[in-house]
CSV table of C-alpha atoms in Angstrom, one decimal:
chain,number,residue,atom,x,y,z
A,1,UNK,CA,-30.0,-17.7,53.5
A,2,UNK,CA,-31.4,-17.4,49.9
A,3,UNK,CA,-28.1,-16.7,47.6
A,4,UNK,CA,-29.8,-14.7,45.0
A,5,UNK,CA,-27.9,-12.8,42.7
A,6,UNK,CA,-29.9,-10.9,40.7
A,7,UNK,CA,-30.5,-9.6,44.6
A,8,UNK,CA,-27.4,-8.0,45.1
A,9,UNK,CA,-27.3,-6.7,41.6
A,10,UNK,CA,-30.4,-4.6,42.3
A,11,UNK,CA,-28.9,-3.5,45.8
A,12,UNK,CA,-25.4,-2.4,44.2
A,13,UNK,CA,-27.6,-0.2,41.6
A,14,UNK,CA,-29.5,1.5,44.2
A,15,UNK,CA,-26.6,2.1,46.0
A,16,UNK,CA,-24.3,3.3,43.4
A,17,UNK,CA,-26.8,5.5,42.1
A,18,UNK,CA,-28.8,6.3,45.5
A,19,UNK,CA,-32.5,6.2,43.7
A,20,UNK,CA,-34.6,3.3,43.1
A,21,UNK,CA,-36.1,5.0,40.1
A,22,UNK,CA,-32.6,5.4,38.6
A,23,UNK,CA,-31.6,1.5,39.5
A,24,UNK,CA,-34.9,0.5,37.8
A,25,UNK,CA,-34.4,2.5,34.6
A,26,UNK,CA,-30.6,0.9,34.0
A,27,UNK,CA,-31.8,-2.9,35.2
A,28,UNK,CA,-34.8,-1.9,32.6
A,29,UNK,CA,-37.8,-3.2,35.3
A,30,UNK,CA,-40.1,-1.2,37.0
A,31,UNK,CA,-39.9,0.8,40.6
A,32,UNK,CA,-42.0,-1.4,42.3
A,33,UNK,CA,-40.0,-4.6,41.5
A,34,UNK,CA,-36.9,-2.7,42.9
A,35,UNK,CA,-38.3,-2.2,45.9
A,36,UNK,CA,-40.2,-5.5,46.1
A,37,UNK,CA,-36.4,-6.7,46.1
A,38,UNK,CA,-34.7,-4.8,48.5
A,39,UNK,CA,-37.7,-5.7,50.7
A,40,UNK,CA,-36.7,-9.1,50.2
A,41,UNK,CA,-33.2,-8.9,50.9
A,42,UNK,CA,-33.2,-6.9,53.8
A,43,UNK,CA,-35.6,-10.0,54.7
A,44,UNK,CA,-32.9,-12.5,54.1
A,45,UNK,CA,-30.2,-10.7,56.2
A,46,UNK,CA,-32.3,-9.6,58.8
A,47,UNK,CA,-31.5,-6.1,58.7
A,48,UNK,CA,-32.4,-2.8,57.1
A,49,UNK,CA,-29.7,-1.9,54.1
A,50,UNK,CA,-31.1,2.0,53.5
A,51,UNK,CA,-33.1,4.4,54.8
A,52,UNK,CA,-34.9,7.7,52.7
A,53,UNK,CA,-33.7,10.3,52.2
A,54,UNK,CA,-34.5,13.9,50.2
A,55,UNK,CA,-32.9,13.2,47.0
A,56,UNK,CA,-34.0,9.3,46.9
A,57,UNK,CA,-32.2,6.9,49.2
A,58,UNK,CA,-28.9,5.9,51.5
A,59,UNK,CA,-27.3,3.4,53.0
A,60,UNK,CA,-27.4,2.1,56.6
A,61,UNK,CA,-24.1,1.4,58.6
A,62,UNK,CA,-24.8,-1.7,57.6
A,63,UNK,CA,-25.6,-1.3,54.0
A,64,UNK,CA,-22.2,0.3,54.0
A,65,UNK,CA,-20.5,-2.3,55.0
A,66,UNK,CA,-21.9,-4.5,53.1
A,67,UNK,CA,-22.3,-2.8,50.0
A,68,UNK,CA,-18.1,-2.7,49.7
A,69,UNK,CA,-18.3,-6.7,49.5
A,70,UNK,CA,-21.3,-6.7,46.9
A,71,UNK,CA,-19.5,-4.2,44.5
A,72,UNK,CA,-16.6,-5.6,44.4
A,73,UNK,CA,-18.4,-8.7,43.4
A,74,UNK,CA,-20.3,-6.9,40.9
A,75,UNK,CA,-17.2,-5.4,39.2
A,76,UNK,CA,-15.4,-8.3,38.5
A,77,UNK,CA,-18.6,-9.9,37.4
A,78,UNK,CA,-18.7,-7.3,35.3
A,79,UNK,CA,-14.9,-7.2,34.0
A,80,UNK,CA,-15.5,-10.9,33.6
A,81,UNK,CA,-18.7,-10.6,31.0
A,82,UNK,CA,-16.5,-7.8,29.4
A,83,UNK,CA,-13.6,-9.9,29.1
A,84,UNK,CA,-15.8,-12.7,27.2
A,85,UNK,CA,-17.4,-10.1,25.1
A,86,UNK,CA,-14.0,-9.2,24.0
A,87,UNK,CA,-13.4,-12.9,23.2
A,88,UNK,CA,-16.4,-13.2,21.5
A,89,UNK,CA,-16.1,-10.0,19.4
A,90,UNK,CA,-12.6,-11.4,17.9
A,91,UNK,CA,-14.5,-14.6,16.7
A,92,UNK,CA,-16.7,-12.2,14.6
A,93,UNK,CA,-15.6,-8.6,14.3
A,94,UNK,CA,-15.5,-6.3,12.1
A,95,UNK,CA,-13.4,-3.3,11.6
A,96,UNK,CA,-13.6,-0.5,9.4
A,97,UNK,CA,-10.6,1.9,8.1
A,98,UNK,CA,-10.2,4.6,5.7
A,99,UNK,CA,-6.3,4.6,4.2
A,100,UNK,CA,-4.3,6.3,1.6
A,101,UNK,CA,-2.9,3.8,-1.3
A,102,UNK,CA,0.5,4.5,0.1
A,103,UNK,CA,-0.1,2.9,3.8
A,104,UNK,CA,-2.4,0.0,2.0
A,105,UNK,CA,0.8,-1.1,0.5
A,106,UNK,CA,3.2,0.4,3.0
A,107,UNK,CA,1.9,-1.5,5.5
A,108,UNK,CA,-1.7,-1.8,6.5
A,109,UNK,CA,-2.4,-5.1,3.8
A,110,UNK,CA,0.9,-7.0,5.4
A,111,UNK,CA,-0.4,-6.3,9.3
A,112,UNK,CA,-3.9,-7.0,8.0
A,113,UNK,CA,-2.5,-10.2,6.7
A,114,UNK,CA,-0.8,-10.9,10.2
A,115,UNK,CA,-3.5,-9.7,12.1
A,116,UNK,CA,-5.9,-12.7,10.6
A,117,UNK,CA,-3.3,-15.3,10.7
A,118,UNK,CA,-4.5,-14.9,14.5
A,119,UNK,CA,-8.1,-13.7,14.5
A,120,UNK,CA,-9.5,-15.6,10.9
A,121,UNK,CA,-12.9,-14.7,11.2
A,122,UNK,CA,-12.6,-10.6,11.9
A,123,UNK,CA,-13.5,-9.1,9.1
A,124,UNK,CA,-11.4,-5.5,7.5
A,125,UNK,CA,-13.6,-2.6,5.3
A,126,UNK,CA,-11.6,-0.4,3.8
A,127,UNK,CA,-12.1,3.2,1.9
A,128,UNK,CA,-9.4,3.9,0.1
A,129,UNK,CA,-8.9,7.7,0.4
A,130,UNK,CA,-6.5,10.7,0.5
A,131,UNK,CA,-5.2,11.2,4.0
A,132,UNK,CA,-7.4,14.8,4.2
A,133,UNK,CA,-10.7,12.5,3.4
A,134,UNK,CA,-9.7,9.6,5.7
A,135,UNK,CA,-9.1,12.1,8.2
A,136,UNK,CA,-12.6,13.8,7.9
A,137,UNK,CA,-14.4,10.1,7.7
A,138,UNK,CA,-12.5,9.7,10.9
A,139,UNK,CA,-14.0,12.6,12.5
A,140,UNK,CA,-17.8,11.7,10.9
A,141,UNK,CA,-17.7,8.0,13.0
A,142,UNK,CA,-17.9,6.7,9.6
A,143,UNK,CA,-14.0,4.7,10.5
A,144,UNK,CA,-12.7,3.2,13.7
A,145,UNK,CA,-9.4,4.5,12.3
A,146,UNK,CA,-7.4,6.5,9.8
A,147,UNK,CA,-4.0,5.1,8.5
A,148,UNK,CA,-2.3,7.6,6.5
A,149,UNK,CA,1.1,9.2,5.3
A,150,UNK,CA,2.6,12.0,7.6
A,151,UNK,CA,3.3,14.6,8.3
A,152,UNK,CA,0.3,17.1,8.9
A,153,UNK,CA,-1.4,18.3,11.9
A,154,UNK,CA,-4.7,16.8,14.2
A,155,UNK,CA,-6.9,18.2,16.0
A,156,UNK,CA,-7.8,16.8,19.4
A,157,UNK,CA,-9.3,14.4,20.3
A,158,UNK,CA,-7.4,12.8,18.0
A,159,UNK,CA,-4.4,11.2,18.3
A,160,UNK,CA,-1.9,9.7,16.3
A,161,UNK,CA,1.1,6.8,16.3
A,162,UNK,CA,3.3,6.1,14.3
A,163,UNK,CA,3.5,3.0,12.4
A,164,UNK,CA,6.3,2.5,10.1
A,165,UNK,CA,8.7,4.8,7.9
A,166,UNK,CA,9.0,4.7,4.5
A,167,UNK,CA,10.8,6.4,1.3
A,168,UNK,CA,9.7,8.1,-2.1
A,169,UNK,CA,11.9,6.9,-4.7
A,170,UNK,CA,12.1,9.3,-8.3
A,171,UNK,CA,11.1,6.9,-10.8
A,172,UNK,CA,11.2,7.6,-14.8
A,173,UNK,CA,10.6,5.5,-17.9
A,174,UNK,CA,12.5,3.7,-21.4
A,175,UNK,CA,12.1,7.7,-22.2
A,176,UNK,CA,14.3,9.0,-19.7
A,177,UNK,CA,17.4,6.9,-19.9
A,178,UNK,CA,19.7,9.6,-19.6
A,179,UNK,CA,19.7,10.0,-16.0
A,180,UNK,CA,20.1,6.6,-15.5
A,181,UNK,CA,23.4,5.6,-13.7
A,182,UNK,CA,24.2,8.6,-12.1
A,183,UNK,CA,22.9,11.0,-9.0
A,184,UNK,CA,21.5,14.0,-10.7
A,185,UNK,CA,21.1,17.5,-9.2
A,186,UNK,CA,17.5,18.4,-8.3
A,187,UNK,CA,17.8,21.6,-10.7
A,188,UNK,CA,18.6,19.5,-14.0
A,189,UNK,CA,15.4,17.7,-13.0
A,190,UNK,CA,12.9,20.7,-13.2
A,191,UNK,CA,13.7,20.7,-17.0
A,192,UNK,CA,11.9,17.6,-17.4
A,193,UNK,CA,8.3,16.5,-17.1
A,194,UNK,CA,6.7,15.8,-13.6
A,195,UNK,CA,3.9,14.2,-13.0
A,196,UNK,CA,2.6,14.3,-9.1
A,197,UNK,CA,-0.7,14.0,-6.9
A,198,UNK,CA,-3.8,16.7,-6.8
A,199,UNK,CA,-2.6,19.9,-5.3
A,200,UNK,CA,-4.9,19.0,-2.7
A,201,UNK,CA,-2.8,15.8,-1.6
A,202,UNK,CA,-0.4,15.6,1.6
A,203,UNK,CA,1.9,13.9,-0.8
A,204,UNK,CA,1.9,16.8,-3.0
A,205,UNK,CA,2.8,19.4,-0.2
A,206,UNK,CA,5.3,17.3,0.1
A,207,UNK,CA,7.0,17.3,-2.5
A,208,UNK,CA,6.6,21.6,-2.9
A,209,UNK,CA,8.4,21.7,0.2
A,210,UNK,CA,11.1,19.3,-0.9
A,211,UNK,CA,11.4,22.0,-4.2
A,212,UNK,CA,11.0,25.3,-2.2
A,213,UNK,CA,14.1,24.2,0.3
A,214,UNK,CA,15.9,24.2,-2.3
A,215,UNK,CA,14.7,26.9,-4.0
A,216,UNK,CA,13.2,25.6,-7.2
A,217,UNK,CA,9.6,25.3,-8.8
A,218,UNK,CA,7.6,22.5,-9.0
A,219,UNK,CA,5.4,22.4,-12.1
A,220,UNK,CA,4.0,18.6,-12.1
A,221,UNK,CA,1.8,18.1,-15.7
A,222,UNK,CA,-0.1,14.5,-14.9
A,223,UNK,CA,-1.4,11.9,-11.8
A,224,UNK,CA,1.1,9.5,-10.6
A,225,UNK,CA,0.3,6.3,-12.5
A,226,UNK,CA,1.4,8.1,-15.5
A,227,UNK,CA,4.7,7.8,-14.5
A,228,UNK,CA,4.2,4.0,-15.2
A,229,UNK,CA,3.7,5.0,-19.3
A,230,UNK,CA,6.8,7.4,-19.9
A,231,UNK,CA,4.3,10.5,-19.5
A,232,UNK,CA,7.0,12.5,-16.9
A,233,UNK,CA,9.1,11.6,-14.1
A,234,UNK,CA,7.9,11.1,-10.3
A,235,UNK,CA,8.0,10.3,-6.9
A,236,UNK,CA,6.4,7.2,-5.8
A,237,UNK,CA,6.5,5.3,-2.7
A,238,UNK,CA,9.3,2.4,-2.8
A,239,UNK,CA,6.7,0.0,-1.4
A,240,UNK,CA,4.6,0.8,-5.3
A,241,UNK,CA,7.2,1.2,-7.3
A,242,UNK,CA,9.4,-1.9,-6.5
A,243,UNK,CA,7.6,-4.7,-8.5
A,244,UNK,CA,8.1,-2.3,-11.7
A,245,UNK,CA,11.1,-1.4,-10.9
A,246,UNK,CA,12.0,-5.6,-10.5
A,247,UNK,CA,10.1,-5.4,-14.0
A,248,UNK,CA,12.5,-3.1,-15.8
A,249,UNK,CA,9.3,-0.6,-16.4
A,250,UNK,CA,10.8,1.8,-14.5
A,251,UNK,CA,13.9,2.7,-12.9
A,252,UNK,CA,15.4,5.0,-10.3
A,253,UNK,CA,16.5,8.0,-11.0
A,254,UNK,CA,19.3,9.3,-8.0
A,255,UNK,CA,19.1,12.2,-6.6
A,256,UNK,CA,22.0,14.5,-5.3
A,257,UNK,CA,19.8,16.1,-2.8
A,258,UNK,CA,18.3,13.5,-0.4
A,259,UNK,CA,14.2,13.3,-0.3
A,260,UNK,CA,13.2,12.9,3.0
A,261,UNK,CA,12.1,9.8,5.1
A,262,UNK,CA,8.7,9.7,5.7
A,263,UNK,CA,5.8,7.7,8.0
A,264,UNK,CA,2.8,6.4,7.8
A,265,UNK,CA,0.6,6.9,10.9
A,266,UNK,CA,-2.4,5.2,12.5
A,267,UNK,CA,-5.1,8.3,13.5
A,268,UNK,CA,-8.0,7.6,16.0
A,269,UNK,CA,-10.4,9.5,18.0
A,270,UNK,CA,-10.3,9.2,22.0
A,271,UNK,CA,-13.3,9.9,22.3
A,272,UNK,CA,-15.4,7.5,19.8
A,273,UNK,CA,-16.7,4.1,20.9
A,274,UNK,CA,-14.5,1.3,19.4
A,275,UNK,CA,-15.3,-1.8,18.8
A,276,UNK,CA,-13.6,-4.8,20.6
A,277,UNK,CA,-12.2,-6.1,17.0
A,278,UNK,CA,-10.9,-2.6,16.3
A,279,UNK,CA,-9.3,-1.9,19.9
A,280,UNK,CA,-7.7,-5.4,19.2
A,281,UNK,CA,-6.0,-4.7,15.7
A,282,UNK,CA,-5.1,-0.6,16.9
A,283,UNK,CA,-3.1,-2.5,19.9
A,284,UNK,CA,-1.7,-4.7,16.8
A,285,UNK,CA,-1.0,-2.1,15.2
A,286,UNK,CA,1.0,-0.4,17.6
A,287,UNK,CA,3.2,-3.5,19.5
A,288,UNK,CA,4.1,-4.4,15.7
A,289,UNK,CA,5.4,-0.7,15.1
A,290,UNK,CA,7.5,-0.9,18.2
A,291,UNK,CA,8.5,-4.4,17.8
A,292,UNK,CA,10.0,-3.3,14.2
A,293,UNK,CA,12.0,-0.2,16.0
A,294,UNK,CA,14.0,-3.1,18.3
């Protein structure tokens, strides 16, 4: 018996999809060779494997019978190539993400770092964004995936996890050395200079909400690097503000009223095509987040 594989790969497609047109189209030959196939297999084994019918063609009792042996051999053919692929793809793969500066330095550039250590040769693009635009390049296909500071609200078919908490820490300069050494209330603060994000900014709504629990105003007059050159007072990630703080740039300022903890979070859609690199480093991503909480 002739032990032809590319045999029962053409009989599994015009079973599974019960039309020799259809089985030609996916294997990317023509009808005629199809047929000129089946011909020859129903040859080899001696029997007749399917019969027409009105909508194209089906199986014989015995075509049955044996078409449960062939697909399974197929599928794990199949799982096997895909399996490779995967291999492959982490020898040379590339994946693309759109995140805030907060989760760059939070955490993304330290599991990037990790990631690498493993996989050398897959390759990171990254668009540094605010977490609205990372979320819309998201949605465009433009990024496999969106890392970004919570919290805010997705529409499906995204999803979210979360990757890592993290606090803001009230910094000031040299200029404001009067509230060093001592937990100030939240009130005496509004007195001074803030400087903060874009209005448009999750961090920004933040911070309002922070103020409005408490009943208090926030007027910010500046962006945040200003804070770095005695321009105001602001929040800032502990994650960017600790190598000035080591510096003596900057220092805390302690508050009386505790700012809330909050997380940066890994978005991606369910519904997109990933690549093999990308489903790799989101699966990182995720056992290093929950490997953290043990």
């Amino acid at each position: 018996m002739n032990f032809n594989f590319e045999y029962y790969k053409v009989f599994y497609y015009v079973a599974k999809y019960g039309s020799l047109t259809r089985a030609a189209s996916v294997l990317m030959t023509s009808q005629p060779a199809v047929t000129r196939t089946i011909r020859n297999l129903e040859n080899d084994l001696s029997c007749r494997l399917f019969i027409r019918s009105k909508s194209g063609v089906e199986l014989t009792p015995e075509g049955k019978v044996f078409y449960e042996y062939v697909a399974a051999g197929c599928e794990q053919f199949s799982k096997g190539v895909n399996e490779l692929g995967n291999m492959i793809s982490l020898a040379d793969g590339t994946v693309y993400i759109s995140a805030t500066e907060t989760a760059l330095h939070g955490c993304l550039f330290e599991a990037m770092e990790e990631f690498n250590a493993s996989y050398p040769n897959v390759h990171f693009k990254i668009l540094n964004n605010s977490t609205t635009k990372s979320i819309q390049a998201l949605k465009n296909g433009k990024v496999d995936m969106a890392v970004v500071s919570a919290p805010f609200h997705i529409p499906q078919p995204l999803k979210m996890s979360k990757l890592c908490d993290y606090r803001d820490v009230l910094i000031g300069g040299k200029r404001f050395e009067e509230l060093k050494g001592r937990k100030v209330a939240l009130e005496e603060l509004t007195e001074f200079p803030w400087i903060s994000l874009t209005q448009e900014s999750i961090t920004r709504d933040f911070v309002n909400e922070y103020f409005e629990e408490h009943s208090l105003s926030f007027h910010p007059i500046m962006i945040l690097p200003a804070v770095r050159h005695n321009l105001g007072i602001g929040f800032i990630p502990e994650a960017l503000a600790r190598a000035d703080m080591e510096a003596g740039n900057v220092f805390e300022i302690q508050m009386q009223e505790p700012f809330p903890l909050r997380s940066i979070t890994m978005i991606y859609d369910t519904e997109y095509p990933r690549s093999i690199a990308s489903q790799a480093f989101r699966k990182f991503l995720v056992k290093r987040q929950k490997g953290a909480a043990m």
